CSV table of C-alpha atoms (C1' of nucleotides) in Angstrom, one decimal:
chain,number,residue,atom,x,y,z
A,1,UNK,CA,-115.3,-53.0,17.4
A,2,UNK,CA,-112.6,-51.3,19.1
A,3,UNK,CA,-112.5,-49.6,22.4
A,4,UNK,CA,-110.3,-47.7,24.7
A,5,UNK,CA,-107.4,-47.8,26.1
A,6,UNK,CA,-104.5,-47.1,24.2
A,7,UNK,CA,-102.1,-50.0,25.1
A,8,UNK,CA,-99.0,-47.5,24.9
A,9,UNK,CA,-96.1,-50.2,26.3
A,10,UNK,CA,-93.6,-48.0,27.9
A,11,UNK,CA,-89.9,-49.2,28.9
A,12,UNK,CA,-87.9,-47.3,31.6
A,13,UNK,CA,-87.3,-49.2,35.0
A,14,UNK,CA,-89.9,-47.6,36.6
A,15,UNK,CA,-92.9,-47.5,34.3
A,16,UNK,CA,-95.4,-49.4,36.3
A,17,UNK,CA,-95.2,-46.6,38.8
A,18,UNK,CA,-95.6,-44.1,36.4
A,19,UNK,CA,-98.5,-45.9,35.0
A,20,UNK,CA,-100.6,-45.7,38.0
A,21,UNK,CA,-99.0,-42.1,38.6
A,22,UNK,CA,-100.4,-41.2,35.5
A,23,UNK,CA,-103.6,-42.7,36.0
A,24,UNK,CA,-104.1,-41.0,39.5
A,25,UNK,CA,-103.1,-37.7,37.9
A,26,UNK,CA,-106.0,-38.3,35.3
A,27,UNK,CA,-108.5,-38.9,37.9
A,28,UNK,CA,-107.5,-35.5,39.9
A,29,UNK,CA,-108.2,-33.5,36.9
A,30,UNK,CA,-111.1,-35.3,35.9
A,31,UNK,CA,-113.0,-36.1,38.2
A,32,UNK,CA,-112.1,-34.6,41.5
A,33,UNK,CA,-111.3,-31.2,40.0
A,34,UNK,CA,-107.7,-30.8,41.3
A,35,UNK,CA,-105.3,-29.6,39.2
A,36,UNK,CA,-102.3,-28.9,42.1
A,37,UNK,CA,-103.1,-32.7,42.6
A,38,UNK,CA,-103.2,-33.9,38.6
A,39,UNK,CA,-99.7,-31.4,38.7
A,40,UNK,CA,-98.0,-33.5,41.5
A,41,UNK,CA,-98.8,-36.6,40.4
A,42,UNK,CA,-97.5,-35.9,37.0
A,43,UNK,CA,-94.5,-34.5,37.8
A,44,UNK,CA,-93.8,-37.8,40.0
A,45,UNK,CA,-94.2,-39.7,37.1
A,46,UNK,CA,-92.2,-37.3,35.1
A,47,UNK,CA,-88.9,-37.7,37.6
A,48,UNK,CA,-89.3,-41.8,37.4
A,49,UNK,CA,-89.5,-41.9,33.5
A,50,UNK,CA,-86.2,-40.9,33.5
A,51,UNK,CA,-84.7,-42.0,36.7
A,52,UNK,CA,-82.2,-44.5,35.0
A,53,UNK,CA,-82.6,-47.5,37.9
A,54,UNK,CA,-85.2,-48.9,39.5
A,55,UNK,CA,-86.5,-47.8,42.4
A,56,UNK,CA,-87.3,-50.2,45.2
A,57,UNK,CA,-89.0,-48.7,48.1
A,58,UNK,CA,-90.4,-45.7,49.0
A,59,UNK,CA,-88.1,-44.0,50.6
A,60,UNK,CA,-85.2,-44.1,47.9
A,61,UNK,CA,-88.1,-42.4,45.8
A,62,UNK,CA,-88.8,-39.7,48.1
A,63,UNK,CA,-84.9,-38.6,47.6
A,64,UNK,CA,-86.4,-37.6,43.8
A,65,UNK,CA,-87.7,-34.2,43.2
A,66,UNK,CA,-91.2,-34.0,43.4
A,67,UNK,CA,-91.6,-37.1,45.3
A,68,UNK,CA,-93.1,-37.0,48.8
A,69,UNK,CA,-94.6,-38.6,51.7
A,70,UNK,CA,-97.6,-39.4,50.3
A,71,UNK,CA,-96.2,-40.7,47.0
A,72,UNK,CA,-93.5,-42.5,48.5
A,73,UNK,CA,-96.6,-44.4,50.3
A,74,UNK,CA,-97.9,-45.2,47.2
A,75,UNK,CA,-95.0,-46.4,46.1
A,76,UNK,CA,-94.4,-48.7,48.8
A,77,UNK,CA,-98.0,-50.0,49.0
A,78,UNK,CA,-97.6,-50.9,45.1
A,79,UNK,CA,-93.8,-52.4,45.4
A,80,UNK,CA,-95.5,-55.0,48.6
A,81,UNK,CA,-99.2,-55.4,47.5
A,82,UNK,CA,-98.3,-55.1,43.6
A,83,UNK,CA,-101.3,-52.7,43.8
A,84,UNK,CA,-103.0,-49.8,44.3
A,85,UNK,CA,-106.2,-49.8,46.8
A,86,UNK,CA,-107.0,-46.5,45.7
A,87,UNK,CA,-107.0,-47.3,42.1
A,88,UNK,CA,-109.0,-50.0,42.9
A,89,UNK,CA,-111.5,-47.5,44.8
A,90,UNK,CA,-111.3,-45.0,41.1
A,91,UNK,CA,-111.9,-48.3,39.1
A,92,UNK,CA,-115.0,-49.1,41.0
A,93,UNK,CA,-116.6,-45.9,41.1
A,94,UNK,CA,-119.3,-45.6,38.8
A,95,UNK,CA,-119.6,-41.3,38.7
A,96,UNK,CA,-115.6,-41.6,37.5
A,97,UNK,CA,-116.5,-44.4,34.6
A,98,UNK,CA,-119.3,-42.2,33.8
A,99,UNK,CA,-117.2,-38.9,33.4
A,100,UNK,CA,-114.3,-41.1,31.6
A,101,UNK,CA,-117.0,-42.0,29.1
A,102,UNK,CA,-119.1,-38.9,28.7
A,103,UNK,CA,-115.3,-36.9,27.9
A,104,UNK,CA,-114.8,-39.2,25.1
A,105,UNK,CA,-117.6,-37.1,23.7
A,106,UNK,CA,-116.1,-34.1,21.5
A,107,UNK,CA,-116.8,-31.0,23.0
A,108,UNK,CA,-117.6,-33.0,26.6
A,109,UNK,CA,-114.5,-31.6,28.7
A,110,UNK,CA,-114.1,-32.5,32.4
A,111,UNK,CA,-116.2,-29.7,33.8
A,112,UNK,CA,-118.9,-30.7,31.5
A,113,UNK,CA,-118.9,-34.2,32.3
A,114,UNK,CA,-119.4,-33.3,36.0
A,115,UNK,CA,-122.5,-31.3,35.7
A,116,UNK,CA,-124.0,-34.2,33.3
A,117,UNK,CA,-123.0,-36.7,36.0
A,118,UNK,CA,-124.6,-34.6,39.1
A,119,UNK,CA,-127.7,-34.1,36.7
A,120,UNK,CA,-128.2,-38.1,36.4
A,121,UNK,CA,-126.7,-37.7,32.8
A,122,UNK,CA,-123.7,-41.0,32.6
A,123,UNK,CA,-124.4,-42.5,29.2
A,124,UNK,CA,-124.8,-42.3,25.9
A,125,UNK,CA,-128.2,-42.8,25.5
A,126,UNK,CA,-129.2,-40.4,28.8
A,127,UNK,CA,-127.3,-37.7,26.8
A,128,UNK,CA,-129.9,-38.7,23.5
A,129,UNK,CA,-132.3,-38.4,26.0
A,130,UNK,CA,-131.0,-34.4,26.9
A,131,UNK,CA,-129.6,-33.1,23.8
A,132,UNK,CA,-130.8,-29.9,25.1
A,133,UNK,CA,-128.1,-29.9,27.6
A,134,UNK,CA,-125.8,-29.9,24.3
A,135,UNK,CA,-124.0,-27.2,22.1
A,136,UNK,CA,-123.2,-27.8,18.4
A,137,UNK,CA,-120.2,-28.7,18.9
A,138,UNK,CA,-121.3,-31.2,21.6
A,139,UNK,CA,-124.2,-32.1,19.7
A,140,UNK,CA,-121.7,-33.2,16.7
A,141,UNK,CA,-119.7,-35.5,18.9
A,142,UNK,CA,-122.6,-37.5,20.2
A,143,UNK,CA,-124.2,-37.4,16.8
A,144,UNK,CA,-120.7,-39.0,15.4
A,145,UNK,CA,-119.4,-40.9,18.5
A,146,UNK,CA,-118.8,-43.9,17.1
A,147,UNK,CA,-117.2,-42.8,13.6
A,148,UNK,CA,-114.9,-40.5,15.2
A,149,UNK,CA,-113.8,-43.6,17.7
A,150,UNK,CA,-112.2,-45.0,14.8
A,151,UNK,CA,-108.9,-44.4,13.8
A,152,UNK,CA,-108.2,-43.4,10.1
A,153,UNK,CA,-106.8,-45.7,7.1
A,154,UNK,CA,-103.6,-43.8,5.7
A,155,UNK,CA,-105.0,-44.1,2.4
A,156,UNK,CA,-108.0,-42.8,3.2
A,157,UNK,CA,-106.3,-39.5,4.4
A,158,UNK,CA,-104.3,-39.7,1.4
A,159,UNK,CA,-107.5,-39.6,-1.2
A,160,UNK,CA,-108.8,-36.8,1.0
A,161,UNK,CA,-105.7,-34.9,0.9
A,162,UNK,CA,-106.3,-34.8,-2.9
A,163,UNK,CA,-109.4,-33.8,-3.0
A,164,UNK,CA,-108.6,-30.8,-0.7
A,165,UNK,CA,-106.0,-30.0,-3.2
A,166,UNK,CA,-107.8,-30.3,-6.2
A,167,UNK,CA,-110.5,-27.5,-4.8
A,168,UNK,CA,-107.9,-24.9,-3.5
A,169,UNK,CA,-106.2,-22.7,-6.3
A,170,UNK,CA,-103.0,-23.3,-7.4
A,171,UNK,CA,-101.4,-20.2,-5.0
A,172,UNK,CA,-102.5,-22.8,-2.2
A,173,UNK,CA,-100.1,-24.6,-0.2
A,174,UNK,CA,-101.4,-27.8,1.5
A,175,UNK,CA,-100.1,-29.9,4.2
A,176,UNK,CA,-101.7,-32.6,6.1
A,177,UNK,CA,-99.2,-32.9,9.1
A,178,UNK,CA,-99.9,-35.0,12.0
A,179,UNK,CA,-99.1,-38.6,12.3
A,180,UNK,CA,-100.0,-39.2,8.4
A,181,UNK,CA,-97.5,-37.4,7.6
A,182,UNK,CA,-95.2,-39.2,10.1
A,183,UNK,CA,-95.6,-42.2,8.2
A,184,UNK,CA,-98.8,-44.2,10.3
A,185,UNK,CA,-101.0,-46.7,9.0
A,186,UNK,CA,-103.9,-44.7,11.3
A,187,UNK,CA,-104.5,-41.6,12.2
A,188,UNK,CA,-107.0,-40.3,14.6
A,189,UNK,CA,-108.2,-37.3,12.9
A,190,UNK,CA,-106.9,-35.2,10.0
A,191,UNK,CA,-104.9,-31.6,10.6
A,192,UNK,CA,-104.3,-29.9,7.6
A,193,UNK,CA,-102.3,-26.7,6.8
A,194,UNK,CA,-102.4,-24.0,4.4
A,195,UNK,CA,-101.1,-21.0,3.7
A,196,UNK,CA,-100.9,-18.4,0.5
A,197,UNK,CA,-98.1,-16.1,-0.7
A,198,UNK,CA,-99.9,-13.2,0.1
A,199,UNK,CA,-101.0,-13.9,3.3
A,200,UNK,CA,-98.1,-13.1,5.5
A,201,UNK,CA,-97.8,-11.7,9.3
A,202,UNK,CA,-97.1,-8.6,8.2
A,203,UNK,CA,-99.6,-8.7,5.8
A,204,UNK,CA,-102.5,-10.5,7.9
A,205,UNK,CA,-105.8,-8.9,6.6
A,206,UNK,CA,-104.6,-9.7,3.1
A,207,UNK,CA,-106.6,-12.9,2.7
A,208,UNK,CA,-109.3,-12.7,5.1
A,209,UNK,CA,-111.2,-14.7,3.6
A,210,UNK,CA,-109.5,-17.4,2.3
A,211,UNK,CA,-109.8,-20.2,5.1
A,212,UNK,CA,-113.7,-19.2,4.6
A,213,UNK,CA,-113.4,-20.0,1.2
A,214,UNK,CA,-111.5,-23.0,1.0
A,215,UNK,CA,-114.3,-24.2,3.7
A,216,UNK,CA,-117.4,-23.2,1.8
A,217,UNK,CA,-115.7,-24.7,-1.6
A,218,UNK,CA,-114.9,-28.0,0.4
A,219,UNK,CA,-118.6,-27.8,1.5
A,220,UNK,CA,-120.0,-27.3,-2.4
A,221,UNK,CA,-118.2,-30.4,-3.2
A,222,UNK,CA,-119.6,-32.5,-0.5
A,223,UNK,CA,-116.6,-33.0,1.7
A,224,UNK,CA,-117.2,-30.8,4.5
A,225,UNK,CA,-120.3,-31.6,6.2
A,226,UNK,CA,-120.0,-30.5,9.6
A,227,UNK,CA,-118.6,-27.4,10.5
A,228,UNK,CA,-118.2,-27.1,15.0
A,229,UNK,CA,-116.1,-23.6,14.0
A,230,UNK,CA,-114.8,-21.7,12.3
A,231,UNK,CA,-112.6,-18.2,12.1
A,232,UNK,CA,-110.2,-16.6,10.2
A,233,UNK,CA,-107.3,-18.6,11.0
A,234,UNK,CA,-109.1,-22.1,12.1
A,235,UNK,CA,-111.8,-24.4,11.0
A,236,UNK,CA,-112.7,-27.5,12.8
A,237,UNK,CA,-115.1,-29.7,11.8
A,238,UNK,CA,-116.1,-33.0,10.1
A,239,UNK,CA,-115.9,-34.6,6.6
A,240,UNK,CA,-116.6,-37.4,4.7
A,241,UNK,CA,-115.1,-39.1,1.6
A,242,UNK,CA,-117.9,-40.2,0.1
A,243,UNK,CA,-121.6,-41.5,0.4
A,244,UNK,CA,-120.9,-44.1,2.9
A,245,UNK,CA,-117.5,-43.0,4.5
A,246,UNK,CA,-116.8,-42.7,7.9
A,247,UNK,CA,-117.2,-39.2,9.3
A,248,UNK,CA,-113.6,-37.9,10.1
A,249,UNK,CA,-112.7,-35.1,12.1
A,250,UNK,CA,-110.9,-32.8,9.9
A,251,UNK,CA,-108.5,-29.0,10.9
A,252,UNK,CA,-107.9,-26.9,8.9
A,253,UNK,CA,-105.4,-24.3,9.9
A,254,UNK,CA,-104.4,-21.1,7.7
A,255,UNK,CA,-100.7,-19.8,8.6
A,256,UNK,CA,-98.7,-17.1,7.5
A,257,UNK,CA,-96.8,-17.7,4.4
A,258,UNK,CA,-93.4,-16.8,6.5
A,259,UNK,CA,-94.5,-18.7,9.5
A,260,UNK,CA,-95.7,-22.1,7.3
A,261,UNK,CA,-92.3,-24.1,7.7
A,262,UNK,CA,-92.1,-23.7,12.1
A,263,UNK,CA,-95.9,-24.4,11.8
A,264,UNK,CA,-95.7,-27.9,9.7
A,265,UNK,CA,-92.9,-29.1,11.6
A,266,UNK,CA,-94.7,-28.3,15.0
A,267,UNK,CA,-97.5,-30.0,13.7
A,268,UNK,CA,-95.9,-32.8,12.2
A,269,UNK,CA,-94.6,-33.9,15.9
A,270,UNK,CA,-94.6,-36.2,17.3
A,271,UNK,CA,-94.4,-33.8,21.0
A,272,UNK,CA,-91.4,-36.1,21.9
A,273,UNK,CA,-89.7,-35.1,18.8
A,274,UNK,CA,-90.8,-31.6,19.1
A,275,UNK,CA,-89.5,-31.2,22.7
A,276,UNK,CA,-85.9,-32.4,21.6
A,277,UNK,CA,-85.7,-30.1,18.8
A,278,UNK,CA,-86.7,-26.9,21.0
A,279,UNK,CA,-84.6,-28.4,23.4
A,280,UNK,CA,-81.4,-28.3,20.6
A,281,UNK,CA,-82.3,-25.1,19.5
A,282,UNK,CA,-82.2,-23.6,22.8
A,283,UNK,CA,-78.4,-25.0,23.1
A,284,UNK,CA,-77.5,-23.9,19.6
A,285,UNK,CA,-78.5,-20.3,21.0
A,286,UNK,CA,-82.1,-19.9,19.8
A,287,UNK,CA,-85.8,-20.4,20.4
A,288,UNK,CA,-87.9,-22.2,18.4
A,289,UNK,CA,-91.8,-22.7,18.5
A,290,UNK,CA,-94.4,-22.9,16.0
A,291,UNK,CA,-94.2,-19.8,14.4
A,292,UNK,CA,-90.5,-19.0,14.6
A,293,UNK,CA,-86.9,-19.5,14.5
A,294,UNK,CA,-85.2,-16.9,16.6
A,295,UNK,CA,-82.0,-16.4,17.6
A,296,UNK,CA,-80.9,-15.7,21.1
A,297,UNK,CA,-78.8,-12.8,22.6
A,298,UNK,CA,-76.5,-13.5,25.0
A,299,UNK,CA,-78.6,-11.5,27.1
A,300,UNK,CA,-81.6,-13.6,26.8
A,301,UNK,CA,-83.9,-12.0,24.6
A,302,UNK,CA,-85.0,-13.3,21.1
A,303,UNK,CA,-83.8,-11.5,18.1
A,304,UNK,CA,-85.6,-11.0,14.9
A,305,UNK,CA,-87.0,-14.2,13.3
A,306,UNK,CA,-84.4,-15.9,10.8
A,307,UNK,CA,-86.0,-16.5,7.1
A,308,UNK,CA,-87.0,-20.2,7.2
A,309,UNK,CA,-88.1,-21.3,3.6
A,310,UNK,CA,-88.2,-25.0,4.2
A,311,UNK,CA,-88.0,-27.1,7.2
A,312,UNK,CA,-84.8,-28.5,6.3
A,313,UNK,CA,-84.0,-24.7,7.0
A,314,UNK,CA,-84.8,-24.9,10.4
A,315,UNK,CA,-83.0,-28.0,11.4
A,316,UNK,CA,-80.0,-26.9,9.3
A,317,UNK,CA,-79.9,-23.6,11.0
A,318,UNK,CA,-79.7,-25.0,15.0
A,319,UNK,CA,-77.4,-28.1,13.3
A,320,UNK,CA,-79.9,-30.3,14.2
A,321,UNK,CA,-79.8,-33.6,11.8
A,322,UNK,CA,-82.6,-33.5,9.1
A,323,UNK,CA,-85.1,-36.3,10.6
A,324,UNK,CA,-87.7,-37.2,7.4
A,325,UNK,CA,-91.1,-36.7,9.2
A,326,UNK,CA,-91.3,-41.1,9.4
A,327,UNK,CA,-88.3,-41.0,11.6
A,328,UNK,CA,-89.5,-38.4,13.9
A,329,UNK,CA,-91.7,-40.4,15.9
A,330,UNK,CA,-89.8,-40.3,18.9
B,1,DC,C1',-103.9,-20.1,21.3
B,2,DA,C1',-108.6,-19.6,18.6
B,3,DT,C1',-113.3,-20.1,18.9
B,4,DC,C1',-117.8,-20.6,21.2
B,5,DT,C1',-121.1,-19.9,24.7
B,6,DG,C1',-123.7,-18.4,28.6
B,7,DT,C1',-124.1,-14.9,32.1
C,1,DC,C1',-116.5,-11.0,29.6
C,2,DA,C1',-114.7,-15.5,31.8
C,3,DG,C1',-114.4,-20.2,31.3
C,4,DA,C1',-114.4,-24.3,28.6
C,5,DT,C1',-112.6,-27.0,25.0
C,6,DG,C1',-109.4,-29.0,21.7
DNA sequence: CATCTGT
DNA sequence: CAGATG
């Protein structure tokens, strides 16, 4: 059904070059294991996003920061041939397909992929073939490959989200953050938050065991039936709705009582969103991030965390506008 | 940053 | 313990 590529239209003057930026940046980390590369060519797509006009050869580009010879090149070479040869090369090249597939696989990072791929290891059914090469949590994401490829009804989260609720004790707080809580028709997997009253960060041992508990008691009931880990603070792992549900990758997070609030809205996103509203706070004279809400001295450092007892608290307190989570998508 | 894993 | 992963 469906497959890849997320067709994510962007709309600056100069997204076609950061498209194939982007892409190259990919492949450096990926496949040829470069990160100073991946950083360069990200940080060139970074400066055209927001350079305001469009950019016609490669030499006005090279007056942008973080845009060089080589990059310029590319630039130029794209602007006359409307491609990119090199691209071309990475499209062609079966040992980067094979690593671009194999990382779809849970648990299958880029350093992983490369060993599989210099073992003869490039598909699905060669890593069948070796699950010996696997670890659980490896194991999982072949075993569910295709379920977790599909996105998530909305509604399906939502009947989910009750039956979390109605297994945790009343004490319990519950939020399922992510881009269901934005507002989307689809999600692509399921991060929920919890917390307790008397689990604070002052307080951490208090409830040790509750993220154990709430796992074990979602287990009982037949939700939770993969666990790929699972501490104090975080569970990951799979679930399913019912007998012939799609398996969903489900997160279960526990957070300090005091510390709930900065961590729902730094869940809830979107990263855009996120950036902006650090970015405010920082001008308003404090730091924000996803435990706290801090003030700032004048002399730089961050003061004691304010009280926050709703997110409305936070945006109120850096007079930021209240954004409901659907409107904070961008 | 929390968790897992192999050395 | 370092390195990988999400």
């Amino acid at each position: 059904m469906g497959k890849r590529k997320a067709p994510s239209r962007e709309n600056t003057p100069n997204s076609d070059f950061c498209e194939f930026l982007t892409e190259l940046a990919e492949y450096e980390k990926n496949v040829s294991r470069n990160i100073h590369k991946y950083n360069a060519y990200r940080k060139a797509a970074s400066v055209l996003s927001s350079h305001p006009t469009r950019i016609t050869s490669g030499q006005e580009a090279k007056k942008l920061n973080g845009i060089g010879e080589k990059i310029a090149k590319k630039i130029d070479e794209f602007l006359q041939t409307g491609k990119l040869q090199k691209l071309d090369n990475i499209h062609n090249d079966s040992k980067t397909t094979a690593i671009n597939l194999l990382t779809q696989v849970t648990g299958i990072g880029p350093a992983k992929a490369q060993t599989l791929v210099s073992e003869g290891i490039t598909s699905l059914e060669d890593l069948e073939k070796h699950k010996d090469k696997l670890n659980h949590h490896q194991l999982i994401g072949l075993k569910y490959y295709h379920d977790f490829q599909q996105k998530i009804p909305r509604n399906e989260i939502k009947q989910i989200e009750n039956l979390i609720r109605g297994h945790l004790e009343p004490q319990i707080h519950l939020t399922i953050c992510g881009s269901y809580r934005r507002g989307k028709q689809q999600s692509g997997d399921i991060d929920a938050l919890i917390t307790h009253p008397n689990y604070t960060s002052s307080q951490p041992k208090k409830k040790q065991n509750l993220l154990k508990n709430v796992v074990t008691a979602l287990q009982n009931c037949g939700l939770i039936t993969e666990i790929i880990s699972l501490g104090d603070t975080k569970f990951m792992g799979a679930c399913k709705l019912d007998k012939n549900s799609i398996t969903r990758r489900l997160d279960i997070r526990l957070t300090p009582f005091d510390q709930y609030f900065c961590a729902v809205l730094y869940f809830t996103g979107s990263d855009m969103f996120n950036k902006q509203m650090r970015a405010h706070a920082l001008d308003a004279g404090f730091t924000l991030n996803e435990y706290t809400l801090r003030p700032v001295g004048s002399t730089g450092v961050p003061g004691e965390p304010l009280e926050i007892h709703s997110e409305r608290d936070i945006f109120d307190c850096i007079g930021f506008p209240y954004k409901e989570p659907q409107d904070r998508n961008q």
